[in-house]
Amino acid sequence: MARPMPSTPLLDQLESGPWPSFVTGLKRLAQVKDKPYADMMKDLLGQLELSYETRKGYWKGGVASVFGYGGGVIPRFSEVAEQFPASKEFHTLRVMPPAGMHYSTDLLRQMCDIWEKHGSGLIAFHGQSGDIMFQGTSTSNLQGAFDALNEIGFDLGGAGPAVRTSMACVGSARCEQSCFDEQRAMRGLVNAVLDDMHRPSLPYKFKFKVSGCANDCVNATHRSDFAVIGTWRDDMQVNQAEIKNYLAKNGRKWMIDQVITMCPTNALSLNDDDTLGVDNKSCVRCMHCLNVMTKALKPGKDRGVSVLVGGKRTLKIGDLMGTVVVPFMKLETDEDFDQLIELGQKVIEFFAENALEHERTGEMIERIGLVSFLDGLGLEIDPNMISHPRTNSYVRMDDWDDQVAMWNARKQAPRAAAE
Amino acid sequence: MSELRRPIESGVPDPFPFMHPMLKKNYGAWAWHDRPRVGVLRHVAKSGDAVWTVKAGTQRQMDVFTIRTLCDIADHYADGHVRFTTRSNIEFIVADEAKVTPLVEKLEAEGFPVGGTGNSVSMISHTQGWLHCDIPGTDASGVVKALMDELYHEFKHEEMPNRVKITTSCCQINCGGQGDIAINVQHTKPPRINHDLVANVCERPAVVARCPVAAIRPALVNGKPSLEVDEKKCVCCGACYPPCPPMQINDPEHSKLAIWVGGKHSSTRSKPTFHKLVAAGLPNNAPRWPEVSEVVLKILRAYKADGRPWERVGEWIDRIGWPRFFEVTELPFTKYHVDNYRGARASLNASAQLRF
């Protein structure tokens, strides 16, 4: 017996206006003929309308998973199932997209067909962690949905205290500012720790994110425990002829106001002969001038990545940005990639052993201190890791001389050691 | 019963089989880009190849029919490939400039706004809300739909001083993340506890440990083991609710919305910053949240009028100062804007630098 289409006067108000309406999409699914999910979507609309009326949510968690995995499914059971029985179970499969979120239409159509057969027909591109979210299926259809997606080469992402789905910016695929192969780095980092993704047993969630430059288009600094961000060590590349073109087109005031004086470290100047002067030792690779003059300026040629660790949102001690733990590493050869992947694994191991339950990596570092964290990982301290040295004298420094000797020894070691 | 199928633990898929052939061909070898018009990027490779990217807004939560419509458009106009951005915009990549205008026209005709590039207000990044979350104080897709209707012009035009990234979150965990403007649930009353259920449903020590201000302690209530909240200490953050659903934090009247500004993820010019509270106490007024839109539009109008080129919202405020921000936005400044959480002293003005 088909369920009736619910009356949804509140949701209907979200069908007006020019922006694409998700409500119209939900209704389309609810009204489709001859599809098993239509009833489920009718009751889903009914429950959502109830939420709009009462301003309360009606989903609770529970247990639902696929064979062989402990995570990757967000189980949802309705608290108002008596009223809306067809959507009493409405689980989500979190599925990892191709790195960089590239799709062929053939792939998207296959995904739609699978989700019409095994689920609700509702898909979100993408969740906040970067998952494709196949939203809405019953416990009994879960395994079939996963099997079908898995057979076409797709795997579940993370949920719970586990490694989570990652994101990489479009990077090398379509951006001249890319400083390394973002998609390879992201796949390498995540695919090396799939056991910690699929069988949640870490203290809490752990996220990798990968951005090709300091513009940080995937918000890695704040939104990941382990952020890989592209940078360079040598001088930025300047095409002075193009600088003159920008100047001719936009004028001196534009050049001074929008480029020269916006440099955060005053590393730029406009020379008398209308060339751009760059004090590369003072440049912090922030990307502003490169963003303004994409034809004239490029990252240097000695490119690589920096690694920032510990970004997270409010729970529990307040927001944290990731902070620098590796100022620079090359990322070109297979060995370079292996080294980055190994660092990712070591950070997760250290996190698993040292974090308290429900503590994020950044909170653990806040508790134990950055130096203890670096010691545990065998990373060397560097002035690029701080905004400024300590301002409070309340600290014991018994082995100051030994530490000075260590620094001097490191300084004498050839720079090649880091390359 | 048939044997259960073991998963193929294949991890993150290789993007190359799905990538537009021109992106594949010029991978890692791009030279420069510009924006010929709003919603369109042109990238030129070292090889001389060029691609045009047409960006359009979506509702993120899409039915298969909408997805197939987008696929039809991609097949007809864009060589059968698309990609999505972190803010749920869809991007069509074409290698033939002559296809750009027909593609833009087709997308607009099908109801997908073309824009979101450069100094526009891009799609709001958002969470699940009442549609799917187990702890939401409000909806997500609905708030975003209502607000994007108001910001439609700003999505389709590049008229802001710099790009504007807006986020929403349905609880104080803030899955939506940092934003130039962030719209987040702010609870104003401590949780209401169903003492009959706590012992069976909640792992009590874990719940006690979850509280950021140590306001929860074990207690016997009516002879049953339960938890109690020191309501004088409680900051109403709702952190206890996910591990212990009988500690209901959501309230139709007392769960409000707050607005924060000046969050920034990039290290471009200024270092990344967290967003700061500017308005609170807004009602959770489904289905279109007009009070929220009003404050957001007020802030955007002031930024648009007064921000200098390339200044993000937070950078604009750094220049003009908070007294002027509250003046030009006509938002009230209250004692709740003065931080008293850990590290608060760093947010006070420890100088004789004043603005009048």
Short mmCIF file of N, CA and C in Angstrom, two decimals, chain A residues 214-309:
data_model
loop_
_atom_site.label_atom_id
_atom_site.label_comp_id
_atom_site.label_asym_id
_atom_site.label_seq_id
_atom_site.Cartn_x
_atom_site.Cartn_y
_atom_site.Cartn_z
N ALA A 214 49.77 28.01 -0.20
CA ALA A 214 49.27 28.66 1.02
C ALA A 214 47.86 29.23 0.88
N ASN A 215 47.32 29.27 -0.35
CA ASN A 215 45.91 29.66 -0.48
C ASN A 215 45.01 28.64 0.23
N ASP A 216 45.50 27.43 0.38
CA ASP A 216 44.86 26.39 1.18
C ASP A 216 43.37 26.21 0.84
N CYS A 217 43.10 25.88 -0.42
CA CYS A 217 41.72 25.77 -0.88
C CYS A 217 40.92 24.65 -0.22
N VAL A 218 41.55 23.69 0.44
CA VAL A 218 40.75 22.69 1.17
C VAL A 218 40.79 22.94 2.69
N ASN A 219 41.22 24.13 3.09
CA ASN A 219 41.14 24.52 4.50
C ASN A 219 41.90 23.57 5.43
N ALA A 220 43.06 23.12 4.95
CA ALA A 220 43.80 22.10 5.68
C ALA A 220 44.33 22.59 7.02
N THR A 221 44.78 23.84 7.07
CA THR A 221 45.44 24.35 8.29
C THR A 221 44.54 24.19 9.51
N HIS A 222 43.28 24.54 9.33
CA HIS A 222 42.37 24.47 10.48
C HIS A 222 41.57 23.18 10.54
N ARG A 223 41.28 22.59 9.37
CA ARG A 223 40.33 21.50 9.36
C ARG A 223 40.97 20.12 9.26
N SER A 224 42.25 20.02 9.56
CA SER A 224 42.84 18.68 9.56
C SER A 224 43.87 18.55 10.67
N ASP A 225 44.02 17.31 11.11
CA ASP A 225 45.04 17.01 12.12
C ASP A 225 46.43 17.01 11.47
N PHE A 226 46.46 16.72 10.17
CA PHE A 226 47.73 16.60 9.45
C PHE A 226 47.55 17.31 8.12
N ALA A 227 48.09 18.53 8.03
CA ALA A 227 47.91 19.33 6.83
C ALA A 227 49.20 19.35 6.03
N VAL A 228 49.07 19.08 4.74
CA VAL A 228 50.22 19.12 3.84
C VAL A 228 49.98 20.30 2.91
N ILE A 229 50.89 21.28 2.94
CA ILE A 229 50.66 22.52 2.18
C ILE A 229 51.89 22.85 1.34
N GLY A 230 51.67 23.10 0.08
CA GLY A 230 52.77 23.33 -0.85
C GLY A 230 53.49 24.65 -0.61
N THR A 231 54.81 24.66 -0.84
CA THR A 231 55.61 25.88 -0.72
C THR A 231 56.89 25.72 -1.53
N TRP A 232 57.77 26.70 -1.46
CA TRP A 232 59.05 26.60 -2.18
C TRP A 232 60.13 27.29 -1.36
N ARG A 233 61.41 26.92 -1.65
CA ARG A 233 62.53 27.44 -0.86
C ARG A 233 63.36 28.49 -1.58
N ASP A 234 63.36 28.43 -2.91
CA ASP A 234 64.22 29.37 -3.64
C ASP A 234 63.43 30.66 -3.93
N ASP A 235 63.92 31.45 -4.87
CA ASP A 235 63.25 32.71 -5.18
C ASP A 235 62.01 32.47 -6.04
N MET A 236 60.97 33.26 -5.79
CA MET A 236 59.80 33.14 -6.69
C MET A 236 60.20 33.56 -8.10
N GLN A 237 59.48 33.04 -9.09
CA GLN A 237 59.82 33.36 -10.47
C GLN A 237 59.07 34.63 -10.90
N VAL A 238 59.82 35.60 -11.42
CA VAL A 238 59.24 36.88 -11.83
C VAL A 238 59.45 37.08 -13.32
N ASN A 239 58.38 37.35 -14.02
CA ASN A 239 58.47 37.71 -15.43
C ASN A 239 58.28 39.23 -15.52
N GLN A 240 59.41 39.95 -15.63
CA GLN A 240 59.35 41.41 -15.53
C GLN A 240 58.57 42.03 -16.70
N ALA A 241 58.59 41.40 -17.85
CA ALA A 241 57.83 41.93 -18.99
C ALA A 241 56.33 41.91 -18.68
N GLU A 242 55.89 40.82 -18.04
CA GLU A 242 54.47 40.74 -17.66
C GLU A 242 54.13 41.75 -16.56
N ILE A 243 55.09 41.99 -15.64
CA ILE A 243 54.87 43.02 -14.61
C ILE A 243 54.57 44.36 -15.30
N LYS A 244 55.36 44.66 -16.31
CA LYS A 244 55.14 45.93 -17.03
C LYS A 244 53.77 45.96 -17.72
N ASN A 245 53.35 44.83 -18.22
CA ASN A 245 52.01 44.77 -18.83
C ASN A 245 50.92 45.06 -17.80
N TYR A 246 51.05 44.44 -16.60
CA TYR A 246 50.06 44.70 -15.55
C TYR A 246 50.05 46.18 -15.19
N LEU A 247 51.26 46.75 -15.10
CA LEU A 247 51.40 48.15 -14.74
C LEU A 247 50.77 49.05 -15.79
N ALA A 248 51.04 48.72 -17.06
CA ALA A 248 50.50 49.54 -18.15
C ALA A 248 48.97 49.47 -18.15
N LYS A 249 48.45 48.30 -17.82
CA LYS A 249 47.01 48.12 -17.88
C LYS A 249 46.30 48.73 -16.67
N ASN A 250 46.92 48.61 -15.49
CA ASN A 250 46.21 48.97 -14.26
C ASN A 250 46.72 50.23 -13.56
N GLY A 251 47.92 50.67 -13.89
CA GLY A 251 48.43 51.90 -13.30
C GLY A 251 49.28 51.68 -12.05
N ARG A 252 49.99 52.75 -11.65
CA ARG A 252 50.91 52.65 -10.50
C ARG A 252 50.16 52.55 -9.19
N LYS A 253 49.07 53.31 -9.08
CA LYS A 253 48.33 53.27 -7.81
C LYS A 253 47.83 51.85 -7.53
N TRP A 254 47.32 51.23 -8.57
CA TRP A 254 46.84 49.84 -8.44
C TRP A 254 47.99 48.93 -7.97
N MET A 255 49.14 49.08 -8.66
CA MET A 255 50.27 48.22 -8.33
C MET A 255 50.72 48.43 -6.88
N ILE A 256 50.73 49.70 -6.46
CA ILE A 256 51.20 49.99 -5.11
C ILE A 256 50.17 49.55 -4.07
N ASP A 257 48.90 49.90 -4.30
CA ASP A 257 47.86 49.60 -3.30
C ASP A 257 47.47 48.12 -3.25
N GLN A 258 47.46 47.47 -4.40
CA GLN A 258 46.91 46.10 -4.40
C GLN A 258 47.99 45.02 -4.42
N VAL A 259 49.22 45.43 -4.68
CA VAL A 259 50.28 44.41 -4.68
C VAL A 259 51.34 44.76 -3.64
N ILE A 260 52.05 45.89 -3.87
CA ILE A 260 53.25 46.20 -3.08
C ILE A 260 52.94 46.31 -1.58
N THR A 261 51.96 47.16 -1.24
CA THR A 261 51.73 47.40 0.19
C THR A 261 50.88 46.31 0.85
N MET A 262 50.35 45.39 0.06
CA MET A 262 49.59 44.29 0.68
C MET A 262 50.49 43.13 1.04
N CYS A 263 51.75 43.20 0.69
CA CYS A 263 52.67 42.12 1.08
C CYS A 263 52.82 42.14 2.60
N PRO A 264 52.55 41.02 3.27
CA PRO A 264 52.53 41.04 4.75
C PRO A 264 53.90 41.27 5.37
N THR A 265 54.98 41.05 4.61
CA THR A 265 56.31 41.25 5.21
C THR A 265 57.11 42.33 4.48
N ASN A 266 56.40 43.19 3.74
CA ASN A 266 57.07 44.29 3.03
C ASN A 266 58.24 43.79 2.19
N ALA A 267 58.02 42.69 1.51
CA ALA A 267 59.11 42.10 0.73
C ALA A 267 59.12 42.57 -0.72
N LEU A 268 58.16 43.43 -1.08
CA LEU A 268 58.06 43.87 -2.47
C LEU A 268 58.35 45.37 -2.58
N SER A 269 58.91 45.75 -3.71
CA SER A 269 58.96 47.18 -4.01
C SER A 269 58.87 47.37 -5.52
N LEU A 270 58.38 48.56 -5.89
CA LEU A 270 58.27 48.90 -7.31
C LEU A 270 59.48 49.76 -7.65
N ASN A 271 60.36 49.24 -8.50
CA ASN A 271 61.59 49.95 -8.83
C ASN A 271 61.32 51.11 -9.77
N ASP A 272 62.29 52.03 -9.85
CA ASP A 272 62.15 53.22 -10.71
C ASP A 272 61.99 52.84 -12.18
N ASP A 273 62.55 51.70 -12.56
CA ASP A 273 62.41 51.29 -13.97
C ASP A 273 61.18 50.42 -14.19
N ASP A 274 60.22 50.47 -13.24
CA ASP A 274 58.97 49.72 -13.35
C ASP A 274 59.15 48.20 -13.33
N THR A 275 60.26 47.74 -12.78
CA THR A 275 60.37 46.30 -12.51
C THR A 275 59.96 46.08 -11.06
N LEU A 276 59.68 44.82 -10.73
CA LEU A 276 59.28 44.47 -9.36
C LEU A 276 60.51 43.98 -8.60
N GLY A 277 60.76 44.59 -7.45
CA GLY A 277 61.84 44.11 -6.59
C GLY A 277 61.29 43.14 -5.56
N VAL A 278 61.92 41.99 -5.38
CA VAL A 278 61.45 41.01 -4.41
C VAL A 278 62.57 40.67 -3.43
N ASP A 279 62.30 40.88 -2.16
CA ASP A 279 63.24 40.47 -1.11
C ASP A 279 62.85 39.05 -0.70
N ASN A 280 63.39 38.08 -1.41
CA ASN A 280 62.94 36.69 -1.23
C ASN A 280 63.22 36.14 0.16
N LYS A 281 64.23 36.67 0.84
CA LYS A 281 64.53 36.18 2.20
C LYS A 281 63.42 36.60 3.17
N SER A 282 62.74 37.70 2.86
CA SER A 282 61.65 38.13 3.75
C SER A 282 60.29 37.58 3.31
N CYS A 283 60.20 37.08 2.10
CA CYS A 283 58.92 36.56 1.58
C CYS A 283 58.48 35.34 2.40
N VAL A 284 57.19 35.30 2.77
CA VAL A 284 56.67 34.15 3.54
C VAL A 284 55.83 33.20 2.68
N ARG A 285 55.89 33.33 1.37
CA ARG A 285 55.19 32.43 0.44
C ARG A 285 53.68 32.44 0.69
N CYS A 286 53.13 33.67 0.95
CA CYS A 286 51.71 33.75 1.32
C CYS A 286 50.80 33.66 0.11
N MET A 287 51.34 33.90 -1.12
CA MET A 287 50.60 33.77 -2.38
C MET A 287 49.85 35.03 -2.82
N HIS A 288 49.80 36.09 -2.00
CA HIS A 288 48.96 37.22 -2.42
C HIS A 288 49.37 37.78 -3.78
N CYS A 289 50.65 38.16 -3.93
CA CYS A 289 51.05 38.80 -5.19
C CYS A 289 50.92 37.84 -6.36
N LEU A 290 51.13 36.55 -6.11
CA LEU A 290 50.96 35.56 -7.20
C LEU A 290 49.50 35.47 -7.61
N ASN A 291 48.59 35.62 -6.63
CA ASN A 291 47.16 35.58 -6.95
C ASN A 291 46.75 36.77 -7.81
N VAL A 292 47.35 37.94 -7.51
CA VAL A 292 46.95 39.16 -8.22
C VAL A 292 47.52 39.16 -9.64
N MET A 293 48.75 38.68 -9.78
CA MET A 293 49.40 38.74 -11.10
C MET A 293 49.81 37.33 -11.55
N THR A 294 48.80 36.58 -11.96
CA THR A 294 49.04 35.15 -12.24
C THR A 294 49.96 34.94 -13.44
N LYS A 295 50.01 35.93 -14.34
CA LYS A 295 50.88 35.75 -15.51
C LYS A 295 52.32 36.14 -15.22
N ALA A 296 52.52 36.98 -14.20
CA ALA A 296 53.86 37.53 -13.97
C ALA A 296 54.65 36.78 -12.91
N LEU A 297 53.95 36.19 -11.95
CA LEU A 297 54.64 35.60 -10.80
C LEU A 297 54.28 34.13 -10.63
N LYS A 298 55.28 33.34 -10.24
CA LYS A 298 55.07 31.91 -10.00
C LYS A 298 55.88 31.49 -8.79
N PRO A 299 55.48 30.40 -8.17
CA PRO A 299 56.33 29.83 -7.12
C PRO A 299 57.73 29.57 -7.69
N GLY A 300 58.72 29.46 -6.79
CA GLY A 300 60.08 29.11 -7.24
C GLY A 300 60.12 27.71 -7.82
N LYS A 301 61.34 27.30 -8.16
CA LYS A 301 61.48 25.97 -8.78
C LYS A 301 61.81 24.89 -7.77
N ASP A 302 62.35 25.29 -6.61
CA ASP A 302 62.72 24.30 -5.58
C ASP A 302 61.49 24.11 -4.67
N ARG A 303 60.55 23.33 -5.17
CA ARG A 303 59.24 23.24 -4.51
C ARG A 303 59.16 22.03 -3.57
N GLY A 304 58.20 22.08 -2.67
CA GLY A 304 57.99 20.97 -1.74
C GLY A 304 56.78 21.25 -0.89
N VAL A 305 56.76 20.70 0.32
CA VAL A 305 55.60 20.89 1.20
C VAL A 305 56.06 21.24 2.61
N SER A 306 55.15 21.90 3.34
CA SER A 306 55.30 22.01 4.78
C SER A 306 54.19 21.18 5.41
N VAL A 307 54.42 20.70 6.62
CA VAL A 307 53.42 19.89 7.31
C VAL A 307 53.03 20.62 8.59
N LEU A 308 51.71 20.82 8.75
CA LEU A 308 51.18 21.45 9.96
C LEU A 308 50.31 20.42 10.67
N VAL A 309 50.43 20.35 11.97
CA VAL A 309 49.70 19.32 12.71
C VAL A 309 48.84 19.96 13.79
#
